XYZ file of C-alpha atoms in Angstrom:
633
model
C 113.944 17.767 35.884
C 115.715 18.119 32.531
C 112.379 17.266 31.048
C 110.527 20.238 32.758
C 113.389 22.560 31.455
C 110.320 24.265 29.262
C 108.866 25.225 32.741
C 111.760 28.283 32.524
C 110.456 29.623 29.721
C 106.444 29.502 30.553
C 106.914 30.758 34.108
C 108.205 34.388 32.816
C 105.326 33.966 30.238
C 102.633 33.300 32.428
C 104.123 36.545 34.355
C 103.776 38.423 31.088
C 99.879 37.728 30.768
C 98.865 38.329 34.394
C 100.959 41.916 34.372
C 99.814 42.129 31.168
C 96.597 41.430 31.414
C 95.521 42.510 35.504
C 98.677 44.131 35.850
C 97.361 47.951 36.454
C 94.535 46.117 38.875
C 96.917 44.513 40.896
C 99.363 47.457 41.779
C 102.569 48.407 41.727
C 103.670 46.024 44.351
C 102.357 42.999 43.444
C 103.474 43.868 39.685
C 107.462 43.642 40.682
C 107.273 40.735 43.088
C 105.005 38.962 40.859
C 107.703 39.309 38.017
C 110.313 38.767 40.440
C 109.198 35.197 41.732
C 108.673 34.326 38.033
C 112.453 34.585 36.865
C 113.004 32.989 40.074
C 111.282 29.811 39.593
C 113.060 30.244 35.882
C 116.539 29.923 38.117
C 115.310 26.620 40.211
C 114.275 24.978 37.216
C 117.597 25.816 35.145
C 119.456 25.061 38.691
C 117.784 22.016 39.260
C 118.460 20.685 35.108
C 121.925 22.168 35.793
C 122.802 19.681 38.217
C 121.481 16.775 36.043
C 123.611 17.277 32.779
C 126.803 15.338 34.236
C 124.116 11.919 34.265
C 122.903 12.519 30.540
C 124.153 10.698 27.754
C 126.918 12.635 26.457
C 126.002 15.530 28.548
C 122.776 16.119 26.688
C 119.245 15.617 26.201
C 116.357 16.854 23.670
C 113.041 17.706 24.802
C 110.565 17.479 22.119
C 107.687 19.552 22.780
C 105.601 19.371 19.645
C 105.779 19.436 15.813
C 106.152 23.393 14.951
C 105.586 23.631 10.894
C 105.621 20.893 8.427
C 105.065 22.250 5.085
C 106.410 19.222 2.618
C 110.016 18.177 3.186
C 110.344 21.319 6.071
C 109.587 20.048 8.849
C 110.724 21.632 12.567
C 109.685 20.765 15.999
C 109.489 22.903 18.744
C 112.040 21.206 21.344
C 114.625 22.240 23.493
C 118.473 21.421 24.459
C 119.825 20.542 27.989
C 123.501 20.760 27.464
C 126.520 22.461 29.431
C 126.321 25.549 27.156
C 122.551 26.025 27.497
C 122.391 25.623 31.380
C 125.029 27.745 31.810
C 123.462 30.516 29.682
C 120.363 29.689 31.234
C 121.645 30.658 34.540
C 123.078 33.416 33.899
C 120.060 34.914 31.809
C 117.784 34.020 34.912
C 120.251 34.648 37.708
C 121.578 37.839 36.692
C 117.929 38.800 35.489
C 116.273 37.794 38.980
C 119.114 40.389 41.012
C 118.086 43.123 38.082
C 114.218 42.499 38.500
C 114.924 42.898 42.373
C 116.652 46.029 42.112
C 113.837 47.362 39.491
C 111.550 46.944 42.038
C 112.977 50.195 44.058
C 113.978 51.902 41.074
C 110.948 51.818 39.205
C 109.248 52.658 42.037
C 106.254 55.668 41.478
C 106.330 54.925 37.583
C 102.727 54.983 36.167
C 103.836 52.469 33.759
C 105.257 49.847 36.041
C 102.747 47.017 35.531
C 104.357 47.495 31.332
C 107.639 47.750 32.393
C 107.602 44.639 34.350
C 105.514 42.708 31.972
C 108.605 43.526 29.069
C 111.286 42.795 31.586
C 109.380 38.811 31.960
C 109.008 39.015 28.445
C 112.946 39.450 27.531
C 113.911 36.684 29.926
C 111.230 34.233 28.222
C 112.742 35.921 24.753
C 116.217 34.790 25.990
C 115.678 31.301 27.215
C 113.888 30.497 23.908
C 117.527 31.763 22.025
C 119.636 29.595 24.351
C 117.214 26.416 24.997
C 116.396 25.738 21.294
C 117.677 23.170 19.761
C 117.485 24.323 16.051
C 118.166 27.424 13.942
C 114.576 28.316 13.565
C 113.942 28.550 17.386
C 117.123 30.086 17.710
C 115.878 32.831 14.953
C 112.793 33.335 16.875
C 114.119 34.015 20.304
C 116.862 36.097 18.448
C 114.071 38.438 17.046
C 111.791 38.517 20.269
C 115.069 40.086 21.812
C 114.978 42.619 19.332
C 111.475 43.134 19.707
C 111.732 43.464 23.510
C 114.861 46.143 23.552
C 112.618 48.520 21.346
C 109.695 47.973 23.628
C 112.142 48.568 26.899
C 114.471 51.395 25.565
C 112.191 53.197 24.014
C 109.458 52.458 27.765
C 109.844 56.572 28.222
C 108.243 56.978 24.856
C 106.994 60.410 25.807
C 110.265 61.347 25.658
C 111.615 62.177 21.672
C 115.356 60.888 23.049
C 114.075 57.657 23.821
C 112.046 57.129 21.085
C 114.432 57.992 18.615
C 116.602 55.065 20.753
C 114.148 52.622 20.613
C 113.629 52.785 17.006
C 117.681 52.945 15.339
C 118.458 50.104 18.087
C 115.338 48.230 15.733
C 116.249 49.409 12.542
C 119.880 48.675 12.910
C 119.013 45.264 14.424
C 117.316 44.928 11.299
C 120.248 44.928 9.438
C 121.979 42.446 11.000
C 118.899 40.084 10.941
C 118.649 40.153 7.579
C 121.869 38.766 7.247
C 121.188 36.091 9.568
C 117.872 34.903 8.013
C 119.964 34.448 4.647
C 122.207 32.331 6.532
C 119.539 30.131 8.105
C 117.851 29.827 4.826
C 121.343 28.845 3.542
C 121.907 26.048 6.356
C 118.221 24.422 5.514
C 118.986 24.235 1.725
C 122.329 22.851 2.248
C 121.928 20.459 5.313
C 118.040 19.872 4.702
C 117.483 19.956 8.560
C 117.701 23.518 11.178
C 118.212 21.157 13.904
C 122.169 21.390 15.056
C 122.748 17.949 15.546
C 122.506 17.212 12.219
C 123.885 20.126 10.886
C 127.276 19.700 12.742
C 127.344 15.918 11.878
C 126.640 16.887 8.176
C 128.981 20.024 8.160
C 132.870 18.246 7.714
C 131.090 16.895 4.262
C 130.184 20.415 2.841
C 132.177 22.387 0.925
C 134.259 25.092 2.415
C 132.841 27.586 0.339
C 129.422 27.140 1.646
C 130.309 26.565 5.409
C 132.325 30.046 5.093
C 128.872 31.748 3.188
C 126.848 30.287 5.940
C 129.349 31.242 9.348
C 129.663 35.206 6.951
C 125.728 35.611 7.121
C 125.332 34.350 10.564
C 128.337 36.492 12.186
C 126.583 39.510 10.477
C 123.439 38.782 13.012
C 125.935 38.784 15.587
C 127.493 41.783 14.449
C 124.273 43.633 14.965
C 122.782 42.112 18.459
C 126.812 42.054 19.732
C 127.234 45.693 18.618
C 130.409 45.286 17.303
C 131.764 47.475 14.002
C 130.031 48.524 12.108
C 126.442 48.235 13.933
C 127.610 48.874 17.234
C 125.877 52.664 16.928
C 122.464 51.304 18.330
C 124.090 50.358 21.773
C 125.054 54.066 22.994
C 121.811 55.453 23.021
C 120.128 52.337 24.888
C 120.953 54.343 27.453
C 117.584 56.210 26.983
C 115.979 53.355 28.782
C 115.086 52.951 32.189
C 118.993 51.585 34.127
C 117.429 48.244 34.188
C 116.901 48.154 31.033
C 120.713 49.272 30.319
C 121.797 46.414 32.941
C 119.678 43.352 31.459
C 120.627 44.295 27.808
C 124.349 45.472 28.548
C 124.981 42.287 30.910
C 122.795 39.163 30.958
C 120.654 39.559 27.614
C 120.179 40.971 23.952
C 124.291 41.336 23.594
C 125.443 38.051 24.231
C 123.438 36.724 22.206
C 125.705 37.279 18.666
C 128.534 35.657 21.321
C 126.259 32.206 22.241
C 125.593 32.279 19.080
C 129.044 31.798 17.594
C 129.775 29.291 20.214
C 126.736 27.208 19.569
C 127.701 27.150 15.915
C 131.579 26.310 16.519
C 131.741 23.218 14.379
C 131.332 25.370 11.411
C 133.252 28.259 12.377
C 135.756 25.652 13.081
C 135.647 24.431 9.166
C 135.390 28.476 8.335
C 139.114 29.367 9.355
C 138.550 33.118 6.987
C 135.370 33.436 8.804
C 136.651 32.687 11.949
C 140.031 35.072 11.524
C 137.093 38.319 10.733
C 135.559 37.432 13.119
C 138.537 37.691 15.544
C 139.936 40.695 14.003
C 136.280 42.627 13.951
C 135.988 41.622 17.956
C 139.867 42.929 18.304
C 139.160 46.079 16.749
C 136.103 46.961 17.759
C 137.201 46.084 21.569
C 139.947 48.984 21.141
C 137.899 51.606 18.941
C 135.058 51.524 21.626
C 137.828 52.131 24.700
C 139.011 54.992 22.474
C 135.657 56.334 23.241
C 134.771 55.876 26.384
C 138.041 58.138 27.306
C 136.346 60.781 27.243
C 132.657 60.508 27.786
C 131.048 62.539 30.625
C 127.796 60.791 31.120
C 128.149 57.580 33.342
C 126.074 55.611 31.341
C 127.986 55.663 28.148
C 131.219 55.236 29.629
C 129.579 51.959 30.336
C 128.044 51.702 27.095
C 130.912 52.012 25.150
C 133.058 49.676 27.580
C 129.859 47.167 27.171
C 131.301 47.237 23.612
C 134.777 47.075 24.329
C 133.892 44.260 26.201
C 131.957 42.363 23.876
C 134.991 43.055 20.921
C 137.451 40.599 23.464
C 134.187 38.223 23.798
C 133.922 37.912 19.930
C 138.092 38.190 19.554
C 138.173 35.026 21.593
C 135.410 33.062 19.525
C 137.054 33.924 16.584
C 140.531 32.236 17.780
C 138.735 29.051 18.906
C 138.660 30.104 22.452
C 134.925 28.818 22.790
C 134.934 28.372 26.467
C 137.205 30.896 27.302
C 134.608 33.547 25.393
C 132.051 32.015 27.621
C 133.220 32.574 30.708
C 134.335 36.558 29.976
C 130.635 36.186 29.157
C 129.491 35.291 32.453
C 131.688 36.855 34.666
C 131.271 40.521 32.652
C 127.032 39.970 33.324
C 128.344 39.833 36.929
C 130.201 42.954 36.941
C 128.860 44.994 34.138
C 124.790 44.484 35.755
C 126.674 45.575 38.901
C 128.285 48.920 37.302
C 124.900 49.586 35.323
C 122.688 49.412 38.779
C 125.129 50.979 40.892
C 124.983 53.898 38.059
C 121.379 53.635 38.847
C 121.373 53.953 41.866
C 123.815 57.265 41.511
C 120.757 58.696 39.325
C 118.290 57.609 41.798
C 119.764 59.442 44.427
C 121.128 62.517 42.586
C 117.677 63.312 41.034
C 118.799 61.672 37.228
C 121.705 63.558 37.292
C 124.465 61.371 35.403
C 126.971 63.516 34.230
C 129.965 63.211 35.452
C 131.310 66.694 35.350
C 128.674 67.294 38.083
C 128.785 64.827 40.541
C 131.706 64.094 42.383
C 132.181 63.594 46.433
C 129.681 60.735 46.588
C 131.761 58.176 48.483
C 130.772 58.694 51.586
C 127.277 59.896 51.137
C 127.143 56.626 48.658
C 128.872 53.816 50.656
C 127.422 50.749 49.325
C 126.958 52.310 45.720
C 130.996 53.183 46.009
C 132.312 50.143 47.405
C 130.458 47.913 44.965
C 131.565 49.888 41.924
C 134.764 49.818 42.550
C 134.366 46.295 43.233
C 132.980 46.311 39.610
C 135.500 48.514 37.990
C 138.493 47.022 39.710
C 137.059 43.499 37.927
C 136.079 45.304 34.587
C 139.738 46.684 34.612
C 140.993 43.431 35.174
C 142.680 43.638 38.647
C 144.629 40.302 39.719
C 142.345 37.922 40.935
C 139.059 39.661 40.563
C 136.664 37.735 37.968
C 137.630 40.186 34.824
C 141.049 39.363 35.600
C 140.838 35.597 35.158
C 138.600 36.095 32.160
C 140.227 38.487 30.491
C 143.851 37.046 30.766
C 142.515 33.434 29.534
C 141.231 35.131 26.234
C 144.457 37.347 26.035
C 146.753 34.112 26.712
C 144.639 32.109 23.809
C 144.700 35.477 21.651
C 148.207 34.877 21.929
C 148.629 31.564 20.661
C 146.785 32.804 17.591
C 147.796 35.991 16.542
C 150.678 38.713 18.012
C 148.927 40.941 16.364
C 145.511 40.823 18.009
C 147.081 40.147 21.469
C 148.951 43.365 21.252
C 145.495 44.884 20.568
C 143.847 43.388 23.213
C 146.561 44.058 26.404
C 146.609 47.781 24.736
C 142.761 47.763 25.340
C 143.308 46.569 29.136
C 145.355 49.330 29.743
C 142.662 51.739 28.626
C 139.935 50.394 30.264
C 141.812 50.379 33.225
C 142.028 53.801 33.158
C 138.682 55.154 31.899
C 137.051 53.051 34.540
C 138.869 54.985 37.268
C 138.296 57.765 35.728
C 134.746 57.395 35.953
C 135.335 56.523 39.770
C 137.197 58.847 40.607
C 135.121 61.526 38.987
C 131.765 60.581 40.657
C 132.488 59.354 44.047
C 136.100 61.263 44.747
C 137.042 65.149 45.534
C 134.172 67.536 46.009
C 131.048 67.936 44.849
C 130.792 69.798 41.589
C 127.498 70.900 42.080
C 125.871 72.472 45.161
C 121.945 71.611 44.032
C 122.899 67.988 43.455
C 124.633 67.461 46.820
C 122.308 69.342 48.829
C 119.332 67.181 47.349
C 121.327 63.724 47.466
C 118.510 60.921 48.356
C 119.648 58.073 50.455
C 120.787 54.892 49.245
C 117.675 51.991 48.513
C 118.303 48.921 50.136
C 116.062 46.909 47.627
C 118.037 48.686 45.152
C 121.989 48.158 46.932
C 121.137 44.430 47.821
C 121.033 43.415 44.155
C 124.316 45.327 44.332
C 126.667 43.232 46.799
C 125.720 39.849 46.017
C 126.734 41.444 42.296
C 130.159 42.219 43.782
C 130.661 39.248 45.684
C 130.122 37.737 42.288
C 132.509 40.023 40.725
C 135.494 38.667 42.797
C 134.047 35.247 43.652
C 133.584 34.277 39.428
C 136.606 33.525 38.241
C 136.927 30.637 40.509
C 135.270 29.473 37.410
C 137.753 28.845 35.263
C 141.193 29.288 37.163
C 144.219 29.101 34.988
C 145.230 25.121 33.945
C 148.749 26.603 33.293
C 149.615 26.433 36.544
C 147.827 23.241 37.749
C 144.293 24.735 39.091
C 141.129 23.738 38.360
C 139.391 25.244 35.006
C 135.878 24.158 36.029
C 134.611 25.753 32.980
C 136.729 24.979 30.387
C 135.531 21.120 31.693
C 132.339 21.728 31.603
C 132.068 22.987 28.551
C 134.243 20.706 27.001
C 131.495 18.290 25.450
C 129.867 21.164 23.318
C 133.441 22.330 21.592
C 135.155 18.849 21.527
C 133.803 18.317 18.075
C 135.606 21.789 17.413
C 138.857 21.377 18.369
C 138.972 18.013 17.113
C 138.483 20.154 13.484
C 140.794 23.112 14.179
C 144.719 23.193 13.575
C 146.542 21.927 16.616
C 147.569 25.211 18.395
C 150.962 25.450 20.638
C 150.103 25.283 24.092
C 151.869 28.383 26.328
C 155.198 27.333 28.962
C 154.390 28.195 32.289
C 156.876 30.943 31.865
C 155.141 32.238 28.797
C 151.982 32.051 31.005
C 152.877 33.873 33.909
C 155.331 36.629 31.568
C 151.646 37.316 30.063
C 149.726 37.967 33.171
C 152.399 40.224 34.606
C 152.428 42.498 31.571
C 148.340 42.918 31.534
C 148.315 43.232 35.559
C 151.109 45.802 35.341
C 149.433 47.604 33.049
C 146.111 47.332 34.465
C 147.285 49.153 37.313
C 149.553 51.688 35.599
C 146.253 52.631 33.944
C 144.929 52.526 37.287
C 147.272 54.896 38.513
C 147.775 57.147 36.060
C 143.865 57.575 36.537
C 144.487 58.902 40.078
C 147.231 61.085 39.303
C 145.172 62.661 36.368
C 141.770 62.900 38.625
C 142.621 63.331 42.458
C 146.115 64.292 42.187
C 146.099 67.027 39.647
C 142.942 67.757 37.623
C 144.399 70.314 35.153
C 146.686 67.789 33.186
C 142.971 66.188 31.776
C 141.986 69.948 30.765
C 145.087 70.831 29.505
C 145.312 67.232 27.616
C 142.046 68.171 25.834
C 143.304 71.628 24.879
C 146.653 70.457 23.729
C 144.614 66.820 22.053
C 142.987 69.760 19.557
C 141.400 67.701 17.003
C 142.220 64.296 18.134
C 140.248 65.181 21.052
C 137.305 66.259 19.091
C 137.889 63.298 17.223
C 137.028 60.896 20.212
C 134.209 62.922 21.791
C 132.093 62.846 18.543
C 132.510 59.522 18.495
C 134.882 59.104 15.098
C 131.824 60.979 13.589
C 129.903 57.510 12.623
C 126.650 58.732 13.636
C 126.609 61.948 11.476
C 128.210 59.358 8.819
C 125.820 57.170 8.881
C 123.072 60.289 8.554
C 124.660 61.275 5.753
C 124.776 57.957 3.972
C 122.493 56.570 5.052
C 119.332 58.263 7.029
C 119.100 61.080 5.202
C 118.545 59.929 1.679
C 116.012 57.307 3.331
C 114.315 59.974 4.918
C 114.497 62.216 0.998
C 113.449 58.760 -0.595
C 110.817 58.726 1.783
C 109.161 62.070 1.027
C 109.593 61.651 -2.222
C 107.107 58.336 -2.208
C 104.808 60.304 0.131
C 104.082 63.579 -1.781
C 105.227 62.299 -5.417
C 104.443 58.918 -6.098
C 101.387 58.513 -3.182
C 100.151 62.093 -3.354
C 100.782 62.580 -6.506
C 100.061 59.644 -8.725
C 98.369 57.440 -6.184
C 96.076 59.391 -4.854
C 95.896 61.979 -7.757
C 95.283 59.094 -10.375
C 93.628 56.239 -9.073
C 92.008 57.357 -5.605
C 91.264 61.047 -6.130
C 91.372 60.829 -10.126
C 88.567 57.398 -10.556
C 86.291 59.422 -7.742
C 86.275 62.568 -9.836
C 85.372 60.323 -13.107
C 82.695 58.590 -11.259
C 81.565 61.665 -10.011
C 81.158 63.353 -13.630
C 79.586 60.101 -15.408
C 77.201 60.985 -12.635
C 76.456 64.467 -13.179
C 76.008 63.040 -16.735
C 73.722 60.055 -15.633
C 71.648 62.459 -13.138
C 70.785 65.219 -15.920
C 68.648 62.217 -17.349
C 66.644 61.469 -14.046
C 64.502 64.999 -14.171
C 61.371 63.129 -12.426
C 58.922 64.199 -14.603
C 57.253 61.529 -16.266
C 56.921 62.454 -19.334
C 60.556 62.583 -20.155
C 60.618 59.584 -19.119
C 57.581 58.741 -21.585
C 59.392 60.085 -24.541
C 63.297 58.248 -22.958
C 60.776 54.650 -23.573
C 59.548 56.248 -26.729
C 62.627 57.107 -28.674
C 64.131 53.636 -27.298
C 61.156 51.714 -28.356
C 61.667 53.532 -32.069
C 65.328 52.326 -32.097
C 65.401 48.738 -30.805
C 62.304 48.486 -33.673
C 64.727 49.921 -35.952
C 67.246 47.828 -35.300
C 65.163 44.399 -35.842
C 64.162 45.848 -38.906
C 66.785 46.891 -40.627
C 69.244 44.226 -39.927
């Protein structure tokens, strides 16, 4: 089956032409449940090659579909990799994706454009599998940009609307940015290795200079920087929002954000031979992780309390790459697609039955008018808080326990983050689905729950607290599945990297009580602030005075960036539109050679009277001075 893993990708694809194509013929119906059995037979052939990596040769096969370019010594084939790394991305891209094309069925449902939406949705899974199944830096590159392409196609699907417009073009343009960074670094690996292909890059790598691996891992983690959203080009993620909530749940969990994160991993031998790389890296995925919780404090729209924990998130993904902690940034990778899709649709389905109402500060007393939506996100916050023995809580305390054998410094960063997402998480629950409701319209118009919509929802949550069986902690003589699994890919890597001191069991269990303790204090303190007594959080804000204004204009970036930034490209632009185009362009040489051709031919059309003899006499006087040019030469 390993052999048919290209089936994955062509089965979304040939969904994309008959939706694409037929799609508005074939209804609304037939649109989502044609999409839907699509990604599924994606997930039976990635299941299927799943099971078949133990009996490969060194856990890993190459199938070579055809030669791609040749032009002289560049030569690249279009072929794919079955490894551990690439299956298990594989099913979580098409796992994930099938429970969030499910629930799109019932949310998308009455949309005039559902036949597009659905033919983008098959698109960004195909767009994904080509990122994670290629086995070279070009096909890589390709499926990397598709994303890209897809999330402005998706966020910006409502482009009637100037909001999501506006989102689907910065999440491009600042993309962009980090693209550009990448291609230099993919030029860099062909001109240094001669080959794209990451066999024999890696093999070729210890022999390179560590000045050049370090150039090359720079330009590549500046891609990631931009599809990962982490500082500074996180600002694009925010206003995804604009999209349709599957949209926010396919990019946020299973998609276009991991991507910088696989990427990384995929490329470990040279971040392993790239120790400054490697330490930015780690301290740009620290950093970020706690700036973005800073945030999400005090948002009031559900979404983007998401959104900025989706960043947060991805900051202790990236922390724990940059330590070395391959596998361990892996599997905080699958287990947050299982809980973060799971927030992001039960979010959805809080819009879907409060009319699009998401903010915050008008909901409220939903629990029990909710019950599935409530019960499976709190199943979903209690994981993305970290709460012993949920799937966040194994994930999260593996990175945090590795972060520690690396760095104090980022460790203290990262617990100090738990305890804030914690409580902002709660505070989000507690705010929506606890006390009464805040506004009478919304509650007396409160639709009933979907059950196409909540199923996608509990086999999310089951997933939530049933993931981190996963990877169980080897400190105290379980089972680490994944950390096994994966082992094959990184080996190479930690055969390179400095030998690091392996945590007592004390150590082990000292950390896990400190970042369970304080996930609950934040926990707690989130219910005394919300249900017990609501003032302190208005009197906090008062008192907070600038700090406060600080946080909810988001540090200001956005108007920063305006300033810097979009504002002088939008002056540069007008000046090139009415100076140099209007102006000299079309003043000069479109508008200025017409008016010269024009007046050579008022000149030439004074001559053509029609009468003949002016003609007679034009032959005449010509006649006279040819002759007297003959004869007086």
């Amino acid at each position: 089956m390993t052999n048919l893993i290209w089936l994955a990708i062509a089965f979304p694809l040939i969904g994309v032409f008959i939706n694409g194509v037929f799609g508005k013929k074939l209804g609304e119906k037939t649109n989502g449940w044609l999409a839907v059995s699509m990604v599924a037979l994606s997930f039976i052939i990635g299941l299927l090659a799943f099971l078949q990596v133990p009996g490969l040769p060194d856990h890993r096969q190459t199938v070579d579909l055809w030669r791609w370019i040749t032009i002289g010594d560049f030569d690249v084939h279009f072929s794919l990799l079955v490894d551990p790394l690439s299956m298990i991305m594989t099913l979580v891209v098409t796992g994930v994706g099938l429970l969030i094309h499910i629930y799109a069925i019932g949310y998308m449902h009455g949309d005039e454009g559902v036949s597009r939406f659905f033919t983008y949705l098959n698109l960004f899974i195909a767009s994904m599998l080509i990122l994670v199944l290629s086995d070279n830096y070009l096909g890589l590159y390709v499926g990397w940009e598709l994303v890209g392409a897809c999330s402005y196609l998706l966020i910006g699907f409502w482009f009637f609307k100037d909001s999501a417009a506006d989102a689907g073009k910065k999440a491009f343009i600042v993309n962009r940015v980090g693209d550009f960074g990448f291609a230099l670094g993919v030029f860099l690996i062909w001109t240094t290795f001669g080959t794209l292909q990451y066999a024999g890059v890696f093999e070729a790598a210890p022999g390179v200079s560590t000045g050049v691996i370090t150039a090359i891992t720079a330009l590549l983690f500046i891609g990631a920087i931009g599809k990962s959203a982490q500082l500074p080009l996180y600002v694009w993620l925010p206003d995804a929002m604009e999209g349709p909530t599957p949209v926010s749940a396919l990019i946020h969990a299973a998609t276009m954000v991991t991507a910088g994160v696989y990427m990384v991993a995929r490329s470990n031998v040279l971040y392993a031979l790239a120790p400054q790389t490697s330490m930015v890296v780690a301290v740009i995925g620290g950093v970020t992780a706690l700036y973005a919780a800073t945030i999400a404090l005090v948002q009031f729209d559900l979404k983007r309390v998401l959104a900025y924990s989706t960043i947060s998130q991805l900051g202790y993904m990236v922390m724990a790459v940059g330590v070395g902690a391959y596998a361990s940034g892996i599997f905080h990778l699958a287990t947050h697609a299982f809980f973060k899709a799971l927030l992001f649709m039960a979010a959805g389905s809080v819009m879907h039955a409060a009319n699009d109402v998401i903010d915050m500060r008008r909901l409220g007393g939903l629990k029990n008018k909710l019950p599935v939506t409530y019960w499976t996100f709190v199943i979903g916050g209690l994981a993305l808080a970290g709460f012993p023995l949920t799937a966040g809580f194994f994930s999260k305390d593996e990175i945090l326990a590795k972060t520690f054998e690396a760095n104090i410094w980022l460790y203290a960063i990262g617990v100090f983050t738990a305890l804030l997402t914690a409580f902002y998480t709660f505070r989000a629950v507690f705010m929506t689905f606890h006390g009464k409701p805040k506004d009478a319209d919304v509650a007396e118009h409160l639709h009933h729950e979907s059950s196409i919509m909540t199923t996608p929802l509990v086999i999310l949550a089951i997933l939530s607290v049933l993931g981190g069986l996963m990877g169980l902690p080897a400190a105290f003589g379980l089972p680490n599945w994944l950390e096994g699994w994966l082992e094959p890919v990184f080996e190479a890597a930690h055969g390179l990297a400095v030998e690091a001191h392996h945590l007592t069991l004390g150590t082990e269990i000292g950390l896990m009580t400190l970042s369970s303790t304080l996930v609950i204090l934040g926990i707690a303190v989130a219910m005394w602030v919300y249900l017990r007594n609501p003032k302190i959080a208005e009197r906090t804000a008062q008192s907070a005075g600038w700090a406060y204004d600080l946080l909810v204009h988001k540090y200001y970036v956005d108007e920063i960036y305006d300033a810097l930034f979009v504002n002088p490209a939008k002056g540069l632009g007008r000046f090139l539109a009415k100076v140099v185009d209007m102006g000299v362009i079309d003043a000069v040489l479109v508008d200025g050679s017409a008016k010269t051709v024009g007046w050579l031919g008022g000149i030439a059309a004074r001559w053509q009277t029609g009468y003949v003899r002016n003609y007679v006499v034009s032959i005449f006087v010509g006649a006279i001075v040819i002759g007297a040019y003959f004869f007086l030469r």
